[in-house]
Short mmCIF file of C-alpha atoms and ligand atoms in Angstrom, two decimals:
data_model
loop_
_atom_site.label_atom_id
_atom_site.label_comp_id
_atom_site.label_asym_id
_atom_site.label_seq_id
_atom_site.Cartn_x
_atom_site.Cartn_y
_atom_site.Cartn_z
CA GLU A 1 -61.41 -24.33 126.54
CA LYS A 2 -61.05 -27.61 124.79
CA GLY A 3 -64.81 -28.19 124.66
CA THR A 4 -65.63 -31.63 123.34
CA TYR A 5 -62.03 -32.38 122.37
CA PRO A 6 -60.18 -34.99 124.43
CA HIS A 7 -56.96 -32.99 124.14
CA TYR A 8 -55.90 -29.45 123.44
CA MET A 9 -53.41 -30.75 120.92
CA LEU A 10 -56.16 -32.26 118.79
CA LYS A 11 -58.21 -29.07 118.98
CA GLU A 12 -55.21 -26.95 118.09
CA MET A 13 -54.34 -29.10 115.07
CA ASP A 14 -57.95 -28.77 113.90
CA GLU A 15 -57.72 -25.00 114.19
CA GLN A 16 -54.86 -24.80 111.70
CA PRO A 17 -56.91 -24.02 108.57
CA SER A 18 -58.65 -21.17 110.36
CA VAL A 19 -55.35 -19.89 111.74
CA VAL A 20 -53.98 -19.56 108.20
CA ARG A 21 -57.18 -17.77 107.11
CA LYS A 22 -56.94 -15.47 110.12
CA ILE A 23 -53.38 -14.56 109.16
CA ILE A 24 -54.44 -13.74 105.59
CA GLN A 25 -57.09 -11.44 107.03
CA ALA A 26 -54.91 -9.87 109.72
CA TYR A 27 -52.17 -9.05 107.22
CA SER A 28 -54.40 -7.68 104.45
CA ASN A 29 -54.89 -3.95 103.92
CA ALA A 30 -58.06 -2.11 102.87
CA ASP A 31 -57.34 -2.97 99.22
CA GLY A 32 -57.12 -6.63 100.12
CA GLU A 33 -53.37 -6.78 99.58
CA LEU A 34 -50.93 -8.45 101.95
CA THR A 35 -49.10 -5.92 104.07
CA ILE A 36 -46.96 -5.53 107.19
CA ASP A 37 -46.30 -2.51 109.38
CA ASP A 38 -44.31 0.19 107.52
CA ASN A 39 -41.66 0.38 110.23
CA ILE A 40 -41.02 -3.34 110.00
CA LEU A 41 -40.85 -3.15 106.23
CA GLU A 42 -38.33 -0.33 106.53
CA ALA A 43 -36.26 -2.34 109.03
CA LEU A 44 -36.21 -5.28 106.61
CA LYS A 45 -35.18 -2.94 103.78
CA GLN A 46 -32.36 -1.45 105.82
CA ALA A 47 -30.94 -4.82 106.85
CA ASP A 48 -28.10 -6.39 104.89
CA ARG A 49 -28.63 -9.71 106.67
CA LEU A 50 -31.27 -11.25 108.92
CA TYR A 51 -30.38 -13.32 111.97
CA ILE A 52 -33.22 -15.58 112.98
CA ILE A 53 -32.94 -16.76 116.59
CA ALA A 54 -35.25 -19.41 118.05
CA ALA A 55 -35.55 -22.72 119.90
CA GLY A 56 -37.26 -26.06 119.24
CA THR A 57 -40.22 -25.95 116.91
CA SER A 58 -39.77 -22.21 116.40
CA TYR A 59 -36.21 -22.88 115.21
CA HIS A 60 -37.62 -25.34 112.66
CA ALA A 61 -39.98 -22.62 111.42
CA GLY A 62 -36.97 -20.30 111.22
CA LEU A 63 -35.17 -22.67 108.86
CA ILE A 64 -38.11 -22.35 106.48
CA GLY A 65 -38.19 -18.59 107.02
CA LYS A 66 -34.60 -18.41 105.83
CA GLN A 67 -35.62 -19.86 102.47
CA TYR A 68 -38.52 -17.43 102.22
CA PHE A 69 -36.45 -14.34 102.90
CA GLU A 70 -33.67 -15.48 100.61
CA LYS A 71 -35.78 -16.76 97.72
CA ILE A 72 -38.72 -14.37 97.86
CA ALA A 73 -37.16 -11.19 99.25
CA GLY A 74 -33.51 -11.67 98.24
CA ILE A 75 -32.20 -10.94 101.76
CA PRO A 76 -29.44 -13.20 103.15
CA VAL A 77 -30.38 -14.99 106.36
CA GLU A 78 -28.71 -17.00 109.10
CA VAL A 79 -30.71 -19.14 111.50
CA HIS A 80 -29.39 -19.92 114.96
CA ILE A 81 -30.46 -21.90 117.99
CA SER A 82 -30.88 -19.38 120.82
CA SER A 83 -28.96 -21.34 123.42
CA GLU A 84 -25.92 -21.66 121.14
CA PHE A 85 -25.83 -18.13 119.82
CA GLY A 86 -24.91 -16.46 123.11
CA TYR A 87 -21.47 -18.00 123.41
CA ASN A 88 -20.85 -18.82 119.79
CA MET A 89 -21.72 -15.64 118.00
CA PRO A 90 -20.88 -15.56 114.28
CA LEU A 91 -19.22 -12.54 112.71
CA LEU A 92 -22.10 -10.15 112.17
CA SER A 93 -22.81 -8.20 109.02
CA GLU A 94 -22.78 -4.40 109.04
CA LYS A 95 -26.53 -3.90 109.30
CA PRO A 96 -28.07 -6.94 110.91
CA LEU A 97 -31.73 -7.25 111.83
CA PHE A 98 -32.44 -9.85 114.50
CA ILE A 99 -35.67 -11.82 114.24
CA PHE A 100 -36.79 -13.74 117.31
CA ILE A 101 -39.38 -16.42 116.66
CA SER A 102 -41.15 -17.53 119.83
CA GLN A 103 -44.68 -18.81 120.33
CA SER A 104 -44.72 -17.84 124.01
CA GLY A 105 -42.46 -14.81 123.74
CA GLU A 106 -40.98 -15.89 127.06
CA THR A 107 -38.22 -18.35 126.16
CA ALA A 108 -35.22 -17.43 128.33
CA ASP A 109 -32.65 -18.75 125.86
CA SER A 110 -33.99 -16.40 123.20
CA ARG A 111 -34.33 -13.49 125.61
CA GLN A 112 -30.70 -13.65 126.64
CA VAL A 113 -29.75 -13.21 122.98
CA LEU A 114 -32.19 -10.31 122.62
CA VAL A 115 -30.72 -8.53 125.63
CA ARG A 116 -27.22 -9.03 124.29
CA VAL A 117 -27.78 -7.89 120.71
CA LYS A 118 -30.20 -5.08 121.43
CA GLU A 119 -29.13 -3.63 124.74
CA GLU A 120 -25.43 -4.34 124.60
CA LEU A 121 -24.75 -4.13 120.86
CA GLY A 122 -27.57 -1.78 119.85
CA TYR A 123 -28.95 -3.76 116.89
CA PRO A 124 -32.64 -3.65 115.90
CA ALA A 125 -34.87 -6.62 116.77
CA LEU A 126 -38.19 -7.96 115.57
CA THR A 127 -40.14 -10.57 117.53
CA ILE A 128 -42.58 -12.94 115.84
CA THR A 129 -44.80 -14.23 118.62
CA ASN A 130 -48.23 -15.50 119.47
CA VAL A 131 -48.47 -13.51 122.68
CA PRO A 132 -48.95 -9.74 122.53
CA GLY A 133 -47.24 -8.06 125.47
CA SER A 134 -44.90 -11.00 126.07
CA THR A 135 -41.36 -10.28 127.25
CA LEU A 136 -39.75 -10.76 123.82
CA SER A 137 -42.41 -8.60 122.23
CA ARG A 138 -42.02 -5.78 124.76
CA GLU A 139 -38.26 -5.78 124.60
CA ALA A 140 -37.87 -5.87 120.81
CA ASP A 141 -38.34 -2.85 118.55
CA TYR A 142 -41.01 -4.51 116.44
CA THR A 143 -43.54 -7.33 116.72
CA LEU A 144 -45.39 -9.47 114.20
CA LEU A 145 -48.22 -11.45 115.78
CA LEU A 146 -49.09 -15.03 114.89
CA HIS A 147 -52.83 -14.68 115.49
CA ALA A 148 -53.03 -18.39 116.32
CA GLY A 149 -55.04 -17.99 119.54
CA PRO A 150 -53.75 -19.47 122.80
CA GLU A 151 -51.73 -22.64 122.37
CA ILE A 152 -52.17 -24.78 125.47
CA ALA A 153 -50.77 -28.21 124.50
CA VAL A 154 -47.06 -28.38 125.22
CA ALA A 155 -46.36 -29.71 121.72
CA SER A 156 -46.52 -26.79 119.35
CA THR A 157 -48.69 -27.33 116.26
CA LYS A 158 -50.80 -24.38 115.16
CA ALA A 159 -48.11 -21.91 116.25
CA TYR A 160 -45.64 -23.59 113.89
CA VAL A 161 -48.05 -23.31 110.98
CA ALA A 162 -48.70 -19.69 111.93
CA GLN A 163 -44.98 -18.95 112.13
CA VAL A 164 -44.37 -20.37 108.67
CA ALA A 165 -47.32 -18.42 107.24
CA VAL A 166 -46.30 -15.11 108.86
CA LEU A 167 -42.69 -15.57 107.69
CA ALA A 168 -44.02 -16.11 104.17
CA VAL A 169 -46.10 -12.93 104.40
CA ALA A 170 -43.19 -10.84 105.71
CA ALA A 171 -40.83 -12.15 103.01
CA TYR A 172 -43.42 -11.61 100.29
CA VAL A 173 -44.25 -8.06 101.32
CA ALA A 174 -40.52 -7.27 101.59
CA GLY A 175 -39.89 -8.83 98.17
CA LYS A 176 -42.67 -6.78 96.57
CA ALA A 177 -41.45 -3.59 98.23
CA ALA A 178 -37.99 -4.28 96.84
CA GLY A 179 -39.52 -4.46 93.37
CA ARG A 180 -38.75 -8.11 92.85
CA GLU A 181 -40.61 -10.05 90.18
CA LEU A 182 -42.73 -12.50 92.18
CA ASP A 183 -44.47 -15.16 90.18
CA MET A 184 -46.89 -16.05 92.92
CA ASP A 185 -49.99 -14.56 94.48
CA LEU A 186 -49.23 -15.43 98.10
CA LYS A 187 -52.67 -14.56 99.38
CA GLN A 188 -54.27 -17.01 97.00
CA GLU A 189 -51.62 -19.67 97.66
CA LEU A 190 -52.15 -19.37 101.43
CA ALA A 191 -55.89 -19.83 100.95
CA ILE A 192 -55.19 -22.97 98.91
CA ALA A 193 -52.87 -24.21 101.67
CA ALA A 194 -55.58 -23.61 104.29
CA ASN A 195 -57.93 -25.85 102.31
CA ALA A 196 -55.23 -28.48 101.93
CA ILE A 197 -54.65 -28.51 105.70
CA GLN A 198 -58.40 -28.96 106.14
CA THR A 199 -58.34 -32.03 103.90
CA ILE A 200 -55.61 -33.54 106.09
CA VAL A 201 -57.22 -32.83 109.45
CA ASP A 202 -60.33 -34.45 107.99
CA SER A 203 -58.33 -37.65 107.32
CA LYS A 204 -57.83 -38.56 110.98
CA ASN A 205 -58.88 -42.19 110.59
CA GLU A 206 -56.24 -42.74 107.97
CA LEU A 207 -53.56 -41.03 110.06
CA GLU A 208 -54.50 -43.03 113.14
CA GLN A 209 -54.14 -46.17 111.04
CA ILE A 210 -50.68 -45.06 109.88
CA ALA A 211 -49.63 -44.53 113.50
CA GLU A 212 -50.90 -48.01 114.28
CA ASP A 213 -49.20 -49.65 111.29
CA TYR A 214 -45.80 -48.00 111.64
CA LEU A 215 -45.32 -47.02 115.26
CA LYS A 216 -47.23 -49.47 117.44
CA ILE A 217 -44.18 -51.43 118.52
CA ALA A 218 -41.47 -49.09 117.27
CA ARG A 219 -38.55 -48.17 119.51
CA ASN A 220 -37.29 -45.59 117.08
CA ALA A 221 -38.31 -43.84 113.89
CA PHE A 222 -36.70 -41.81 111.16
CA PHE A 223 -38.00 -38.91 109.13
CA ILE A 224 -36.31 -38.00 105.89
CA GLY A 225 -36.71 -35.31 103.28
CA ARG A 226 -34.69 -32.99 101.13
CA ASN A 227 -34.79 -29.21 100.85
CA LEU A 228 -37.89 -27.86 102.65
CA ASP A 229 -38.99 -31.43 103.35
CA TYR A 230 -35.82 -31.89 105.39
CA TYR A 231 -36.84 -29.12 107.78
CA VAL A 232 -40.31 -30.60 108.11
CA SER A 233 -38.69 -33.98 108.84
CA MET A 234 -36.89 -32.40 111.78
CA GLU A 235 -40.16 -31.01 113.08
CA GLY A 236 -41.95 -34.35 112.58
CA ALA A 237 -39.25 -36.12 114.58
CA LEU A 238 -39.44 -33.56 117.38
CA LYS A 239 -43.23 -33.92 117.61
CA LEU A 240 -42.99 -37.69 117.79
CA LYS A 241 -40.28 -37.83 120.42
CA GLU A 242 -41.71 -35.21 122.72
CA ILE A 243 -45.18 -36.69 123.04
CA SER A 244 -44.77 -40.44 122.36
CA TYR A 245 -41.22 -40.86 123.76
CA ILE A 246 -40.25 -42.84 120.67
CA GLN A 247 -36.68 -41.97 119.78
CA ALA A 248 -36.88 -40.15 116.49
CA GLU A 249 -34.50 -38.39 114.16
CA GLY A 250 -35.17 -36.15 111.19
CA PHE A 251 -32.47 -35.69 108.65
CA ALA A 252 -31.59 -34.87 105.07
CA GLY A 253 -32.11 -37.83 102.74
CA GLY A 254 -28.65 -37.41 101.27
CA GLU A 255 -27.07 -37.84 104.71
CA LEU A 256 -28.40 -41.39 105.12
CA LYS A 257 -25.39 -43.02 103.53
CA HIS A 258 -23.05 -40.94 105.65
CA GLY A 259 -23.92 -42.80 108.80
CA THR A 260 -27.54 -43.06 109.81
CA ILE A 261 -28.36 -45.89 107.42
CA ALA A 262 -26.39 -48.17 109.78
CA LEU A 263 -29.34 -47.91 112.17
CA ILE A 264 -31.90 -49.29 109.73
CA GLU A 265 -33.08 -52.77 110.74
CA ASP A 266 -35.94 -55.01 109.82
CA GLY A 267 -39.12 -53.06 110.48
CA THR A 268 -37.55 -49.69 111.32
CA PRO A 269 -40.17 -47.04 110.51
CA VAL A 270 -38.99 -44.41 108.04
CA PHE A 271 -41.29 -41.55 107.12
CA ALA A 272 -40.32 -39.88 103.86
CA ILE A 273 -41.77 -36.61 102.63
CA VAL A 274 -41.91 -36.04 98.89
CA SER A 275 -43.20 -32.55 98.13
CA GLN A 276 -40.27 -30.93 96.33
CA GLU A 277 -40.27 -31.76 92.65
CA GLN A 278 -36.59 -31.08 91.98
CA VAL A 279 -35.48 -33.62 94.59
CA ALA A 280 -38.36 -36.11 94.35
CA LEU A 281 -36.29 -38.72 92.51
CA ASN A 282 -33.41 -38.40 94.95
CA ILE A 283 -35.56 -38.89 98.02
CA ARG A 284 -37.30 -41.84 96.40
CA GLY A 285 -33.82 -43.28 95.83
CA ASN A 286 -33.17 -42.92 99.55
CA VAL A 287 -36.41 -44.72 100.32
CA LYS A 288 -35.29 -47.63 98.11
CA GLU A 289 -32.02 -47.78 100.03
CA VAL A 290 -33.73 -48.09 103.41
CA VAL A 291 -36.37 -50.50 102.15
CA ALA A 292 -33.59 -52.74 100.80
CA ARG A 293 -32.33 -52.90 104.41
CA GLY A 294 -35.70 -53.86 105.81
CA ALA A 295 -37.21 -50.47 106.70
CA ASN A 296 -40.94 -50.06 106.94
CA ALA A 297 -41.22 -46.95 104.77
CA CYS A 298 -44.18 -44.60 104.83
CA ILE A 299 -44.11 -42.23 101.89
CA ILE A 300 -46.10 -39.04 102.18
CA ALA A 301 -46.19 -37.45 98.74
CA MET A 302 -47.72 -34.35 97.30
CA GLU A 303 -50.37 -34.69 94.62
CA GLY A 304 -48.66 -34.71 91.24
CA LEU A 305 -45.55 -36.38 92.65
CA GLU A 306 -47.25 -39.49 93.99
CA GLU A 307 -46.43 -43.03 92.91
CA GLU A 308 -48.07 -46.33 93.48
CA GLY A 309 -47.41 -47.62 96.96
CA ASP A 310 -47.25 -44.19 98.60
CA ARG A 311 -49.11 -44.28 101.88
CA LEU A 312 -50.55 -40.77 101.90
CA VAL A 313 -51.12 -38.20 99.18
CA ILE A 314 -51.47 -34.62 100.33
CA PRO A 315 -53.18 -31.93 98.24
CA LYS A 316 -51.01 -29.86 95.95
CA VAL A 317 -49.92 -26.43 97.13
CA HIS A 318 -47.25 -23.94 95.99
CA SER A 319 -43.79 -25.51 96.29
CA LEU A 320 -42.68 -22.92 98.86
CA LEU A 321 -45.74 -23.49 101.06
CA THR A 322 -45.53 -27.27 101.33
CA PRO A 323 -44.28 -27.15 104.97
CA LEU A 324 -47.63 -25.70 106.04
CA VAL A 325 -49.31 -28.83 104.78
CA SER A 326 -46.80 -31.68 105.05
CA VAL A 327 -46.24 -31.07 108.75
CA VAL A 328 -49.89 -31.74 109.55
CA PRO A 329 -49.95 -35.51 108.90
CA LEU A 330 -46.77 -35.81 110.97
CA GLN A 331 -48.42 -33.96 113.87
CA LEU A 332 -51.46 -36.22 113.71
CA ILE A 333 -49.40 -39.41 113.39
CA SER A 334 -47.43 -38.34 116.49
CA TYR A 335 -50.64 -37.60 118.33
CA TYR A 336 -52.10 -41.03 117.64
CA ALA A 337 -48.81 -42.80 118.38
CA ALA A 338 -48.76 -41.07 121.78
CA LEU A 339 -52.41 -41.91 122.37
CA HIS A 340 -51.85 -45.59 121.56
CA ARG A 341 -49.05 -45.62 124.13
CA ARG A 342 -51.28 -43.95 126.70
CA CYS A 343 -48.97 -40.97 126.99
CA ASP A 344 -50.14 -37.69 128.44
CA VAL A 345 -50.43 -35.95 125.08
CA ASP A 346 -50.99 -32.41 126.31
CA LYS A 347 -48.46 -32.55 129.13
CA PRO A 348 -45.54 -34.75 128.16
CA ARG A 349 -43.10 -35.67 130.90
CA ASN A 350 -40.17 -33.38 131.64
CA LEU A 351 -41.46 -30.54 129.46
CA ALA A 352 -42.93 -27.11 130.14
CA LYS A 353 -44.93 -24.97 127.73
CA SER A 354 -42.73 -21.97 128.15
CA VAL A 355 -39.12 -22.48 129.15
CA THR A 356 -38.21 -19.51 131.28
CA VAL A 357 -34.86 -20.84 132.48
CA GLU A 358 -31.70 -20.87 130.38
C1 F6R B 401 -42.07 -28.28 120.64
C2 F6R B 401 -42.09 -27.09 121.47
C3 F6R B 401 -40.79 -26.45 121.86
C4 F6R B 401 -40.88 -24.93 121.65
C5 F6R B 401 -39.63 -24.24 122.17
C6 F6R B 401 -39.65 -22.75 121.89
O1 F6R B 401 -43.34 -28.72 120.37
O2 F6R B 401 -43.14 -26.61 121.82
O3 F6R B 401 -39.73 -26.98 121.15
O4 F6R B 401 -41.04 -24.70 120.28
O5 F6R B 401 -39.53 -24.45 123.56
O6 F6R B 401 -40.74 -22.15 122.50
P1 F6R B 401 -41.21 -20.72 122.07
O7 F6R B 401 -41.65 -20.79 120.65
O8 F6R B 401 -42.33 -20.37 123.00
O9 F6R B 401 -40.02 -19.80 122.22
#
């Protein structure tokens, strides 16, 4: 039930801090240490390469998951869009483990890949889903649950945050089990991220104002970032287009000069995320390039990397966990942009919550 909330989407965004806390709890053992099912850990250990398969927002979470498994656990990963994988299968490694990320667990595009790789080719599969007993969960060998509670709004918000958090937990536990030196306490860092998300969902007035200032009359919008911020840019653009119908594109800052910068006109809104220290100067350089061509740039920077003129400063979290936090202002900005345009936020046109046709 959405209770006093005008929309499920708003309620679900507000739930995000508690979803992260729930995940910490659900994946902690009796000693208070992060853990995952032994069989899943073993499957991750056995694999020489992970193939993450997903669609839409879940695909965007998968891109972040790739970095987690590679950087934290040292396991090579490929990420593929479900609907492409079926007819454009890459050469597979010797011992692949397939990971399906799906909020609903019902996405037909992902299921057709699962049937192919598991039933026809005999490879092991793990599903990361919000819905216990869903088709993808039943048909895979293993399941990791998101513990996000039902997500009703068509635009996925809390499930994305949950996917990123669960991927971090799985990679961390696998990394520890492999005896890797990890210089982070993930449990503590996730708790810090939960608090940071809370700070952002408590800044709704500011985010509504940003939507008003940048998107009121916009026909299109761009989201840029580098490294993890690039993946979050893609998710921010998807959120905006699906609920406000503003044409939006998320891309890597460095790609601007290879074509997209031609689209920048006087007043074009450009949202730039600055949360990755090693590329902060580069992305700020990109912002200067678009501003010089008239763009209306909105810089969202992480505490410690902020500069004068930035529009929003988000609380500092571990550099690998920034997507959990930086996505939240983009969700809220999209929500208010859609609201200002009187769009049906929870049920955008042409979309269904779970896409059960290929
Ligand atoms: C975007 C959105 C979709 C879904 C996609 C996959 O807000 O909700 O892009 O992420 O249809 O759905 P699941 O995760 O249920 O497989």
